[in-house]
Amino acid sequence: MSRRRPASHPSADDLLTELGRLTAQALEQAELQQARVELAEALQRELLPSALPQLPGLRAAARYAPARHGLSIGGDWYDGFRLPDGSVAFSLGDVQGHDVEAAAFMGQVRVGLRAVATMAADPGEVLDRANDLLISLDSRLFATCSFLRYDPTNRDLAHARAGHVPPVWANTDGRWGHCTDEGGPPLGVLPGEKYPVTHHRLAGSGVFVLVTDGVIEGPAFPIEAGLDRVAAVLRARVADEPGELATELLRVADLTGHTDDAAVLVLRYDD
């Protein structure tokens, strides 16, 4: 009769060696992820403008904040620049996805919008051309965006949006609301799309605000509730300086859980 050999069990030294290997592997992965997060955040901040254009009767301010837990970083942007005809343009948007790739694509979108805007004054045409440009890049990513053009000669604010959340506004006379401007699909999805334009005459004194969904939406916080909260802040602090108001609006993201990066653009207009 053959005798069964007793089953071998790993020694304490073997268990410690394997535990050390797994720990080193986990630390390496964590360090790699942290390095990617830090690179994405640095790239994101470097690609955002250091200043926005200011005009008599129109002052602008913007703020950006990475996600609270440092994982969903890269993709949100704001921008503002002067156009050859004396008007100024502003954009705010959000690239699908996060990390270094999204931050780099955000830079392409922002530069593309600037380049197109110098040749097309109409915001809808700017988004039309930018959409086709992004599709030609054959990227896997897409972006939501709002694009504004302000004409100081008649105080006309022209707005076109591509899959982005609507603007919110408030006047010092007590009126306020969510803009119901018609829009089109996100940029970089469907070729040949046309983006309608809505015109707003900035009469009196007040604020016109754009936000990304990281400000107003969370796992248990619907967009509608976030927009209502933004409107409440505007109504209560409509007389604040644009920078102070932008900072206060970013705090709305704390209510949503701040699980995504967030950007705010505030335009303050006065007679």
PDB file of C-alpha atoms in Angstrom:
ATOM      1  CA  MET A   1       0.000   0.000   0.000  1.00  0.00           C
ATOM      2  CA  SER A   2       1.357   3.431  -1.001  1.00  0.00           C
ATOM      3  CA  ARG A   3       1.497   6.162   1.575  1.00  0.00           C
ATOM      4  CA  ARG A   4       0.093   9.622   0.706  1.00  0.00           C
ATOM      5  CA  ARG A   5       2.625  12.372   1.110  1.00  0.00           C
ATOM      6  CA  PRO A   6       1.481  15.055   3.496  1.00  0.00           C
ATOM      7  CA  ALA A   7       0.346  18.292   1.831  1.00  0.00           C
ATOM      8  CA  SER A   8       2.996  20.970   1.896  1.00  0.00           C
ATOM      9  CA  HIS A   9       2.111  24.299   3.495  1.00  0.00           C
ATOM     10  CA  PRO A  10       3.901  27.560   2.859  1.00  0.00           C
ATOM     11  CA  SER A  11       6.222  28.559   5.591  1.00  0.00           C
ATOM     12  CA  ALA A  12       5.956  31.809   7.482  1.00  0.00           C
ATOM     13  CA  ASP A  13       8.921  33.106   5.477  1.00  0.00           C
ATOM     14  CA  ASP A  14       7.124  32.261   2.204  1.00  0.00           C
ATOM     15  CA  LEU A  15       3.983  34.106   3.358  1.00  0.00           C
ATOM     16  CA  LEU A  16       5.986  37.156   4.373  1.00  0.00           C
ATOM     17  CA  THR A  17       7.818  37.169   1.042  1.00  0.00           C
ATOM     18  CA  GLU A  18       4.548  36.994  -0.915  1.00  0.00           C
ATOM     19  CA  LEU A  19       2.960  39.689   1.260  1.00  0.00           C
ATOM     20  CA  GLY A  20       5.965  41.919   0.660  1.00  0.00           C
ATOM     21  CA  ARG A  21       5.725  41.368  -3.103  1.00  0.00           C
ATOM     22  CA  LEU A  22       2.012  42.231  -3.181  1.00  0.00           C
ATOM     23  CA  THR A  23       2.548  45.290  -0.990  1.00  0.00           C
ATOM     24  CA  ALA A  24       5.334  46.570  -3.253  1.00  0.00           C
ATOM     25  CA  GLN A  25       3.139  46.001  -6.299  1.00  0.00           C
ATOM     26  CA  ALA A  26       0.228  47.876  -4.714  1.00  0.00           C
ATOM     27  CA  LEU A  27       2.495  50.765  -3.744  1.00  0.00           C
ATOM     28  CA  GLU A  28       3.917  50.923  -7.256  1.00  0.00           C
ATOM     29  CA  GLN A  29       0.411  51.086  -8.740  1.00  0.00           C
ATOM     30  CA  ALA A  30      -0.667  53.728  -6.230  1.00  0.00           C
ATOM     31  CA  GLU A  31       2.422  55.825  -6.948  1.00  0.00           C
ATOM     32  CA  LEU A  32       1.829  55.506 -10.689  1.00  0.00           C
ATOM     33  CA  GLN A  33      -1.801  56.586 -10.303  1.00  0.00           C
ATOM     34  CA  GLN A  34      -0.798  59.504  -8.083  1.00  0.00           C
ATOM     35  CA  ALA A  35       1.822  60.575 -10.611  1.00  0.00           C
ATOM     36  CA  ARG A  36      -0.780  60.517 -13.396  1.00  0.00           C
ATOM     37  CA  VAL A  37      -3.194  62.547 -11.260  1.00  0.00           C
ATOM     38  CA  GLU A  38      -0.524  65.129 -10.462  1.00  0.00           C
ATOM     39  CA  LEU A  39       0.526  65.343 -14.119  1.00  0.00           C
ATOM     40  CA  ALA A  40      -3.085  65.750 -15.251  1.00  0.00           C
ATOM     41  CA  GLU A  41      -3.718  68.495 -12.693  1.00  0.00           C
ATOM     42  CA  ALA A  42      -0.525  70.357 -13.622  1.00  0.00           C
ATOM     43  CA  LEU A  43      -1.291  70.075 -17.341  1.00  0.00           C
ATOM     44  CA  GLN A  44      -4.880  71.152 -16.727  1.00  0.00           C
ATOM     45  CA  ARG A  45      -3.872  74.305 -14.856  1.00  0.00           C
ATOM     46  CA  GLU A  46      -1.153  75.239 -17.355  1.00  0.00           C
ATOM     47  CA  LEU A  47      -3.635  75.047 -20.232  1.00  0.00           C
ATOM     48  CA  LEU A  48      -6.127  77.431 -18.606  1.00  0.00           C
ATOM     49  CA  PRO A  49      -5.720  81.178 -19.288  1.00  0.00           C
ATOM     50  CA  SER A  50      -4.064  83.338 -16.647  1.00  0.00           C
ATOM     51  CA  ALA A  51      -6.473  86.241 -17.278  1.00  0.00           C
ATOM     52  CA  LEU A  52      -9.782  86.979 -19.008  1.00  0.00           C
ATOM     53  CA  PRO A  53     -10.605  90.069 -21.107  1.00  0.00           C
ATOM     54  CA  GLN A  54     -12.406  92.929 -19.375  1.00  0.00           C
ATOM     55  CA  LEU A  55     -14.473  95.644 -21.055  1.00  0.00           C
ATOM     56  CA  PRO A  56     -16.289  98.763 -19.839  1.00  0.00           C
ATOM     57  CA  GLY A  57     -19.629  97.412 -18.656  1.00  0.00           C
ATOM     58  CA  LEU A  58     -18.516  93.766 -18.709  1.00  0.00           C
ATOM     59  CA  ARG A  59     -16.226  92.062 -16.216  1.00  0.00           C
ATOM     60  CA  ALA A  60     -15.361  88.374 -16.245  1.00  0.00           C
ATOM     61  CA  ALA A  61     -13.994  85.901 -13.712  1.00  0.00           C
ATOM     62  CA  ALA A  62     -13.552  82.134 -13.721  1.00  0.00           C
ATOM     63  CA  ARG A  63     -12.542  79.401 -11.322  1.00  0.00           C
ATOM     64  CA  TYR A  64     -11.465  75.768 -11.681  1.00  0.00           C
ATOM     65  CA  ALA A  65     -11.190  73.100  -8.985  1.00  0.00           C
ATOM     66  CA  PRO A  66     -10.138  69.439  -9.301  1.00  0.00           C
ATOM     67  CA  ALA A  67     -12.319  66.735  -7.831  1.00  0.00           C
ATOM     68  CA  ARG A  68     -12.216  66.569  -4.039  1.00  0.00           C
ATOM     69  CA  HIS A  69     -10.629  63.101  -4.005  1.00  0.00           C
ATOM     70  CA  GLY A  70      -8.134  63.828  -6.778  1.00  0.00           C
ATOM     71  CA  LEU A  71      -9.241  61.080  -9.174  1.00  0.00           C
ATOM     72  CA  SER A  72     -11.484  62.832 -11.721  1.00  0.00           C
ATOM     73  CA  ILE A  73      -9.077  65.486 -12.964  1.00  0.00           C
ATOM     74  CA  GLY A  74      -8.644  66.843 -16.455  1.00  0.00           C
ATOM     75  CA  GLY A  75     -11.088  67.990 -19.088  1.00  0.00           C
ATOM     76  CA  ASP A  76     -12.940  71.053 -17.774  1.00  0.00           C
ATOM     77  CA  TRP A  77     -11.915  74.418 -19.188  1.00  0.00           C
ATOM     78  CA  TYR A  78     -12.813  78.094 -19.444  1.00  0.00           C
ATOM     79  CA  ASP A  79     -11.443  80.694 -21.824  1.00  0.00           C
ATOM     80  CA  GLY A  80     -11.856  84.302 -22.912  1.00  0.00           C
ATOM     81  CA  PHE A  81     -10.209  86.331 -25.666  1.00  0.00           C
ATOM     82  CA  ARG A  82     -10.655  89.397 -27.850  1.00  0.00           C
ATOM     83  CA  LEU A  83     -11.781  89.109 -31.463  1.00  0.00           C
ATOM     84  CA  PRO A  84     -10.554  91.204 -34.414  1.00  0.00           C
ATOM     85  CA  ASP A  85     -13.855  93.130 -34.693  1.00  0.00           C
ATOM     86  CA  GLY A  86     -13.636  94.457 -31.116  1.00  0.00           C
ATOM     87  CA  SER A  87     -15.997  91.935 -29.564  1.00  0.00           C
ATOM     88  CA  VAL A  88     -14.907  89.348 -26.999  1.00  0.00           C
ATOM     89  CA  ALA A  89     -15.482  85.605 -26.867  1.00  0.00           C
ATOM     90  CA  PHE A  90     -15.810  83.246 -23.933  1.00  0.00           C
ATOM     91  CA  SER A  91     -16.056  79.475 -23.771  1.00  0.00           C
ATOM     92  CA  LEU A  92     -16.546  76.899 -21.049  1.00  0.00           C
ATOM     93  CA  GLY A  93     -16.736  73.163 -21.474  1.00  0.00           C
ATOM     94  CA  ASP A  94     -16.036  69.647 -20.349  1.00  0.00           C
ATOM     95  CA  VAL A  95     -14.197  66.832 -22.127  1.00  0.00           C
ATOM     96  CA  GLN A  96     -15.558  63.314 -21.699  1.00  0.00           C
ATOM     97  CA  GLY A  97     -13.205  61.296 -19.534  1.00  0.00           C
ATOM     98  CA  HIS A  98     -10.399  62.335 -17.228  1.00  0.00           C
ATOM     99  CA  ASP A  99      -6.653  61.966 -16.729  1.00  0.00           C
ATOM    100  CA  VAL A 100      -3.785  63.219 -18.895  1.00  0.00           C
ATOM    101  CA  GLU A 101      -5.474  62.312 -22.173  1.00  0.00           C
ATOM    102  CA  ALA A 102      -8.565  64.371 -21.366  1.00  0.00           C
ATOM    103  CA  ALA A 103      -6.462  67.337 -20.225  1.00  0.00           C
ATOM    104  CA  ALA A 104      -4.463  67.246 -23.467  1.00  0.00           C
ATOM    105  CA  PHE A 105      -7.633  66.962 -25.576  1.00  0.00           C
ATOM    106  CA  MET A 106      -9.101  69.887 -23.651  1.00  0.00           C
ATOM    107  CA  GLY A 107      -6.145  71.956 -24.801  1.00  0.00           C
ATOM    108  CA  GLN A 108      -6.824  70.987 -28.411  1.00  0.00           C
ATOM    109  CA  VAL A 109     -10.494  71.951 -28.118  1.00  0.00           C
ATOM    110  CA  ARG A 110      -9.710  75.297 -26.502  1.00  0.00           C
ATOM    111  CA  VAL A 111      -7.079  76.218 -29.115  1.00  0.00           C
ATOM    112  CA  GLY A 112      -9.341  74.984 -31.912  1.00  0.00           C
ATOM    113  CA  LEU A 113     -12.187  77.228 -30.752  1.00  0.00           C
ATOM    114  CA  ARG A 114      -9.850  80.215 -30.643  1.00  0.00           C
ATOM    115  CA  ALA A 115      -8.553  79.554 -34.148  1.00  0.00           C
ATOM    116  CA  VAL A 116     -12.012  79.091 -35.643  1.00  0.00           C
ATOM    117  CA  ALA A 117     -13.429  82.159 -33.849  1.00  0.00           C
ATOM    118  CA  THR A 118     -10.981  84.486 -35.613  1.00  0.00           C
ATOM    119  CA  MET A 119     -12.587  83.491 -38.933  1.00  0.00           C
ATOM    120  CA  ALA A 120     -16.234  83.075 -37.889  1.00  0.00           C
ATOM    121  CA  ALA A 121     -17.926  85.671 -35.703  1.00  0.00           C
ATOM    122  CA  ASP A 122     -21.175  83.726 -35.260  1.00  0.00           C
ATOM    123  CA  PRO A 123     -20.984  81.374 -32.221  1.00  0.00           C
ATOM    124  CA  GLY A 124     -23.034  78.723 -34.032  1.00  0.00           C
ATOM    125  CA  GLU A 125     -20.616  78.699 -36.932  1.00  0.00           C
ATOM    126  CA  VAL A 126     -17.708  78.528 -34.493  1.00  0.00           C
ATOM    127  CA  LEU A 127     -19.151  75.330 -33.013  1.00  0.00           C
ATOM    128  CA  ASP A 128     -20.014  73.975 -36.487  1.00  0.00           C
ATOM    129  CA  ARG A 129     -16.412  74.290 -37.625  1.00  0.00           C
ATOM    130  CA  ALA A 130     -14.901  73.196 -34.315  1.00  0.00           C
ATOM    131  CA  ASN A 131     -17.064  70.067 -34.387  1.00  0.00           C
ATOM    132  CA  ASP A 132     -15.816  69.092 -37.854  1.00  0.00           C
ATOM    133  CA  LEU A 133     -12.240  69.883 -36.812  1.00  0.00           C
ATOM    134  CA  LEU A 134     -12.429  67.581 -33.794  1.00  0.00           C
ATOM    135  CA  ILE A 135     -13.959  64.786 -35.857  1.00  0.00           C
ATOM    136  CA  SER A 136     -11.066  65.075 -38.308  1.00  0.00           C
ATOM    137  CA  LEU A 137      -8.656  64.407 -35.418  1.00  0.00           C
ATOM    138  CA  ASP A 138     -10.224  60.930 -35.076  1.00  0.00           C
ATOM    139  CA  SER A 139     -10.105  61.048 -31.276  1.00  0.00           C
ATOM    140  CA  ARG A 140     -12.077  58.734 -29.024  1.00  0.00           C
ATOM    141  CA  LEU A 141     -13.094  61.709 -26.893  1.00  0.00           C
ATOM    142  CA  PHE A 142     -15.806  64.337 -27.232  1.00  0.00           C
ATOM    143  CA  ALA A 143     -16.624  67.581 -25.455  1.00  0.00           C
ATOM    144  CA  THR A 144     -19.632  69.569 -24.281  1.00  0.00           C
ATOM    145  CA  CYS A 145     -19.273  73.306 -24.635  1.00  0.00           C
ATOM    146  CA  SER A 146     -20.913  76.727 -24.459  1.00  0.00           C
ATOM    147  CA  PHE A 147     -19.523  79.507 -26.644  1.00  0.00           C
ATOM    148  CA  LEU A 148     -20.348  83.189 -26.145  1.00  0.00           C
ATOM    149  CA  ARG A 149     -19.646  86.330 -28.176  1.00  0.00           C
ATOM    150  CA  TYR A 150     -20.240  89.734 -26.587  1.00  0.00           C
ATOM    151  CA  ASP A 151     -20.590  92.839 -28.787  1.00  0.00           C
ATOM    152  CA  PRO A 152     -19.984  95.965 -26.650  1.00  0.00           C
ATOM    153  CA  THR A 153     -21.576  98.292 -29.254  1.00  0.00           C
ATOM    154  CA  ASN A 154     -25.080  96.948 -28.623  1.00  0.00           C
ATOM    155  CA  ARG A 155     -24.551  94.818 -25.475  1.00  0.00           C
ATOM    156  CA  ASP A 156     -25.585  91.704 -27.386  1.00  0.00           C
ATOM    157  CA  LEU A 157     -24.482  88.367 -25.935  1.00  0.00           C
ATOM    158  CA  ALA A 158     -24.764  85.604 -28.541  1.00  0.00           C
ATOM    159  CA  HIS A 159     -24.736  82.055 -27.172  1.00  0.00           C
ATOM    160  CA  ALA A 160     -24.425  78.612 -28.759  1.00  0.00           C
ATOM    161  CA  ARG A 161     -24.073  75.348 -26.880  1.00  0.00           C
ATOM    162  CA  ALA A 162     -23.029  71.820 -27.721  1.00  0.00           C
ATOM    163  CA  GLY A 163     -24.521  69.322 -25.275  1.00  0.00           C
ATOM    164  CA  HIS A 164     -23.718  71.583 -22.337  1.00  0.00           C
ATOM    165  CA  VAL A 165     -25.808  72.491 -19.285  1.00  0.00           C
ATOM    166  CA  PRO A 166     -27.763  75.763 -19.709  1.00  0.00           C
ATOM    167  CA  PRO A 167     -26.549  79.126 -18.371  1.00  0.00           C
ATOM    168  CA  VAL A 168     -28.098  80.784 -15.328  1.00  0.00           C
ATOM    169  CA  TRP A 169     -28.616  84.532 -14.949  1.00  0.00           C
ATOM    170  CA  ALA A 170     -29.818  87.086 -12.417  1.00  0.00           C
ATOM    171  CA  ASN A 171     -30.401  90.839 -12.491  1.00  0.00           C
ATOM    172  CA  THR A 172     -30.083  93.286  -9.631  1.00  0.00           C
ATOM    173  CA  ASP A 173     -33.775  94.158 -10.123  1.00  0.00           C
ATOM    174  CA  GLY A 174     -34.732  90.697  -8.816  1.00  0.00           C
ATOM    175  CA  ARG A 175     -35.321  88.882 -12.086  1.00  0.00           C
ATOM    176  CA  TRP A 176     -33.491  85.589 -12.674  1.00  0.00           C
ATOM    177  CA  GLY A 177     -33.765  82.324 -14.577  1.00  0.00           C
ATOM    178  CA  HIS A 178     -32.278  79.331 -16.379  1.00  0.00           C
ATOM    179  CA  CYS A 179     -31.663  79.968 -20.078  1.00  0.00           C
ATOM    180  CA  THR A 180     -33.663  77.643 -22.315  1.00  0.00           C
ATOM    181  CA  ASP A 181     -31.376  78.269 -25.304  1.00  0.00           C
ATOM    182  CA  GLU A 182     -31.611  75.554 -27.940  1.00  0.00           C
ATOM    183  CA  GLY A 183     -28.414  73.555 -28.481  1.00  0.00           C
ATOM    184  CA  GLY A 184     -26.835  70.762 -30.460  1.00  0.00           C
ATOM    185  CA  PRO A 185     -24.949  67.551 -29.638  1.00  0.00           C
ATOM    186  CA  PRO A 186     -21.477  67.463 -28.055  1.00  0.00           C
ATOM    187  CA  LEU A 187     -18.498  68.376 -30.204  1.00  0.00           C
ATOM    188  CA  GLY A 188     -16.686  65.535 -31.932  1.00  0.00           C
ATOM    189  CA  VAL A 189     -19.617  63.114 -32.227  1.00  0.00           C
ATOM    190  CA  LEU A 190     -21.569  63.714 -35.448  1.00  0.00           C
ATOM    191  CA  PRO A 191     -20.184  65.426 -38.581  1.00  0.00           C
ATOM    192  CA  GLY A 192     -22.014  68.273 -40.279  1.00  0.00           C
ATOM    193  CA  GLU A 193     -23.990  69.372 -37.212  1.00  0.00           C
ATOM    194  CA  LYS A 194     -25.463  72.868 -36.979  1.00  0.00           C
ATOM    195  CA  TYR A 195     -25.632  74.744 -33.691  1.00  0.00           C
ATOM    196  CA  PRO A 196     -28.373  77.372 -33.203  1.00  0.00           C
ATOM    197  CA  VAL A 197     -27.598  80.749 -31.664  1.00  0.00           C
ATOM    198  CA  THR A 198     -29.618  82.625 -29.030  1.00  0.00           C
ATOM    199  CA  HIS A 199     -29.135  86.378 -28.474  1.00  0.00           C
ATOM    200  CA  HIS A 200     -29.398  87.998 -25.043  1.00  0.00           C
ATOM    201  CA  ARG A 201     -29.357  91.767 -24.606  1.00  0.00           C
ATOM    202  CA  LEU A 202     -27.612  92.507 -21.335  1.00  0.00           C
ATOM    203  CA  ALA A 203     -29.799  95.329 -20.060  1.00  0.00           C
ATOM    204  CA  GLY A 204     -29.378  96.824 -16.605  1.00  0.00           C
ATOM    205  CA  SER A 205     -26.986  95.190 -14.157  1.00  0.00           C
ATOM    206  CA  GLY A 206     -26.605  91.525 -13.383  1.00  0.00           C
ATOM    207  CA  VAL A 207     -24.662  88.330 -13.959  1.00  0.00           C
ATOM    208  CA  PHE A 208     -24.632  85.622 -16.637  1.00  0.00           C
ATOM    209  CA  VAL A 209     -23.050  82.365 -15.479  1.00  0.00           C
ATOM    210  CA  LEU A 210     -21.784  79.176 -17.097  1.00  0.00           C
ATOM    211  CA  VAL A 211     -20.854  76.059 -15.091  1.00  0.00           C
ATOM    212  CA  THR A 212     -19.713  72.528 -15.859  1.00  0.00           C
ATOM    213  CA  ASP A 213     -21.675  69.535 -14.597  1.00  0.00           C
ATOM    214  CA  GLY A 214     -19.058  68.907 -11.892  1.00  0.00           C
ATOM    215  CA  VAL A 215     -20.497  71.933 -10.087  1.00  0.00           C
ATOM    216  CA  ILE A 216     -24.154  70.930 -10.195  1.00  0.00           C
ATOM    217  CA  GLU A 217     -24.385  67.141 -10.488  1.00  0.00           C
ATOM    218  CA  GLY A 218     -23.435  64.293  -8.175  1.00  0.00           C
ATOM    219  CA  PRO A 219     -24.293  60.636  -7.516  1.00  0.00           C
ATOM    220  CA  ALA A 220     -27.336  61.633  -5.437  1.00  0.00           C
ATOM    221  CA  PHE A 221     -27.731  65.217  -6.660  1.00  0.00           C
ATOM    222  CA  PRO A 222     -29.605  65.789  -9.966  1.00  0.00           C
ATOM    223  CA  ILE A 223     -28.654  68.555 -12.391  1.00  0.00           C
ATOM    224  CA  GLU A 224     -31.962  70.382 -11.848  1.00  0.00           C
ATOM    225  CA  ALA A 225     -31.305  70.683  -8.118  1.00  0.00           C
ATOM    226  CA  GLY A 226     -27.785  71.917  -8.828  1.00  0.00           C
ATOM    227  CA  LEU A 227     -29.019  74.583 -11.240  1.00  0.00           C
ATOM    228  CA  ASP A 228     -31.568  75.715  -8.668  1.00  0.00           C
ATOM    229  CA  ARG A 229     -28.796  76.021  -6.090  1.00  0.00           C
ATOM    230  CA  VAL A 230     -26.670  78.089  -8.507  1.00  0.00           C
ATOM    231  CA  ALA A 231     -29.679  80.360  -9.131  1.00  0.00           C
ATOM    232  CA  ALA A 232     -30.194  80.773  -5.370  1.00  0.00           C
ATOM    233  CA  VAL A 233     -26.566  81.838  -4.923  1.00  0.00           C
ATOM    234  CA  LEU A 234     -26.869  84.339  -7.783  1.00  0.00           C
ATOM    235  CA  ARG A 235     -30.044  85.868  -6.375  1.00  0.00           C
ATOM    236  CA  ALA A 236     -28.474  86.258  -2.941  1.00  0.00           C
ATOM    237  CA  ARG A 237     -25.112  87.571  -4.136  1.00  0.00           C
ATOM    238  CA  VAL A 238     -25.846  89.242  -7.474  1.00  0.00           C
ATOM    239  CA  ALA A 239     -24.013  92.404  -6.370  1.00  0.00           C
ATOM    240  CA  ASP A 240     -20.768  90.579  -5.495  1.00  0.00           C
ATOM    241  CA  GLU A 241     -17.573  91.091  -7.459  1.00  0.00           C
ATOM    242  CA  PRO A 242     -17.210  88.491 -10.255  1.00  0.00           C
ATOM    243  CA  GLY A 243     -14.248  86.734  -8.640  1.00  0.00           C
ATOM    244  CA  GLU A 244     -15.980  86.465  -5.266  1.00  0.00           C
ATOM    245  CA  LEU A 245     -19.123  85.143  -6.907  1.00  0.00           C
ATOM    246  CA  ALA A 246     -17.191  82.559  -8.938  1.00  0.00           C
ATOM    247  CA  THR A 247     -15.503  81.303  -5.769  1.00  0.00           C
ATOM    248  CA  GLU A 248     -18.853  81.058  -3.990  1.00  0.00           C
ATOM    249  CA  LEU A 249     -20.413  79.160  -6.904  1.00  0.00           C
ATOM    250  CA  LEU A 250     -17.654  76.547  -6.779  1.00  0.00           C
ATOM    251  CA  ARG A 251     -18.822  75.743  -3.242  1.00  0.00           C
ATOM    252  CA  VAL A 252     -22.047  74.389  -4.753  1.00  0.00           C
ATOM    253  CA  ALA A 253     -19.915  71.420  -5.820  1.00  0.00           C
ATOM    254  CA  ASP A 254     -19.515  70.539  -2.127  1.00  0.00           C
ATOM    255  CA  LEU A 255     -23.255  69.795  -2.019  1.00  0.00           C
ATOM    256  CA  THR A 256     -22.987  67.416  -4.974  1.00  0.00           C
ATOM    257  CA  GLY A 257     -20.066  65.529  -3.476  1.00  0.00           C
ATOM    258  CA  HIS A 258     -17.474  67.148  -5.763  1.00  0.00           C
ATOM    259  CA  THR A 259     -16.713  63.818  -7.429  1.00  0.00           C
ATOM    260  CA  ASP A 260     -15.795  65.500 -10.730  1.00  0.00           C
ATOM    261  CA  ASP A 261     -13.637  68.478 -11.568  1.00  0.00           C
ATOM    262  CA  ALA A 262     -15.550  71.746 -11.811  1.00  0.00           C
ATOM    263  CA  ALA A 263     -15.331  75.077 -13.622  1.00  0.00           C
ATOM    264  CA  VAL A 264     -17.304  78.336 -13.370  1.00  0.00           C
ATOM    265  CA  LEU A 265     -17.405  81.399 -15.634  1.00  0.00           C
ATOM    266  CA  VAL A 266     -19.081  84.599 -14.381  1.00  0.00           C
ATOM    267  CA  LEU A 267     -19.862  87.577 -16.597  1.00  0.00           C
ATOM    268  CA  ARG A 268     -20.950  90.674 -14.703  1.00  0.00           C
ATOM    269  CA  TYR A 269     -22.602  93.416 -16.735  1.00  0.00           C
ATOM    270  CA  ASP A 270     -23.449  96.972 -15.675  1.00  0.00           C
ATOM    271  CA  ASP A 271     -24.918 100.036 -17.342  1.00  0.00           C
TER     272      ASP A 271
END
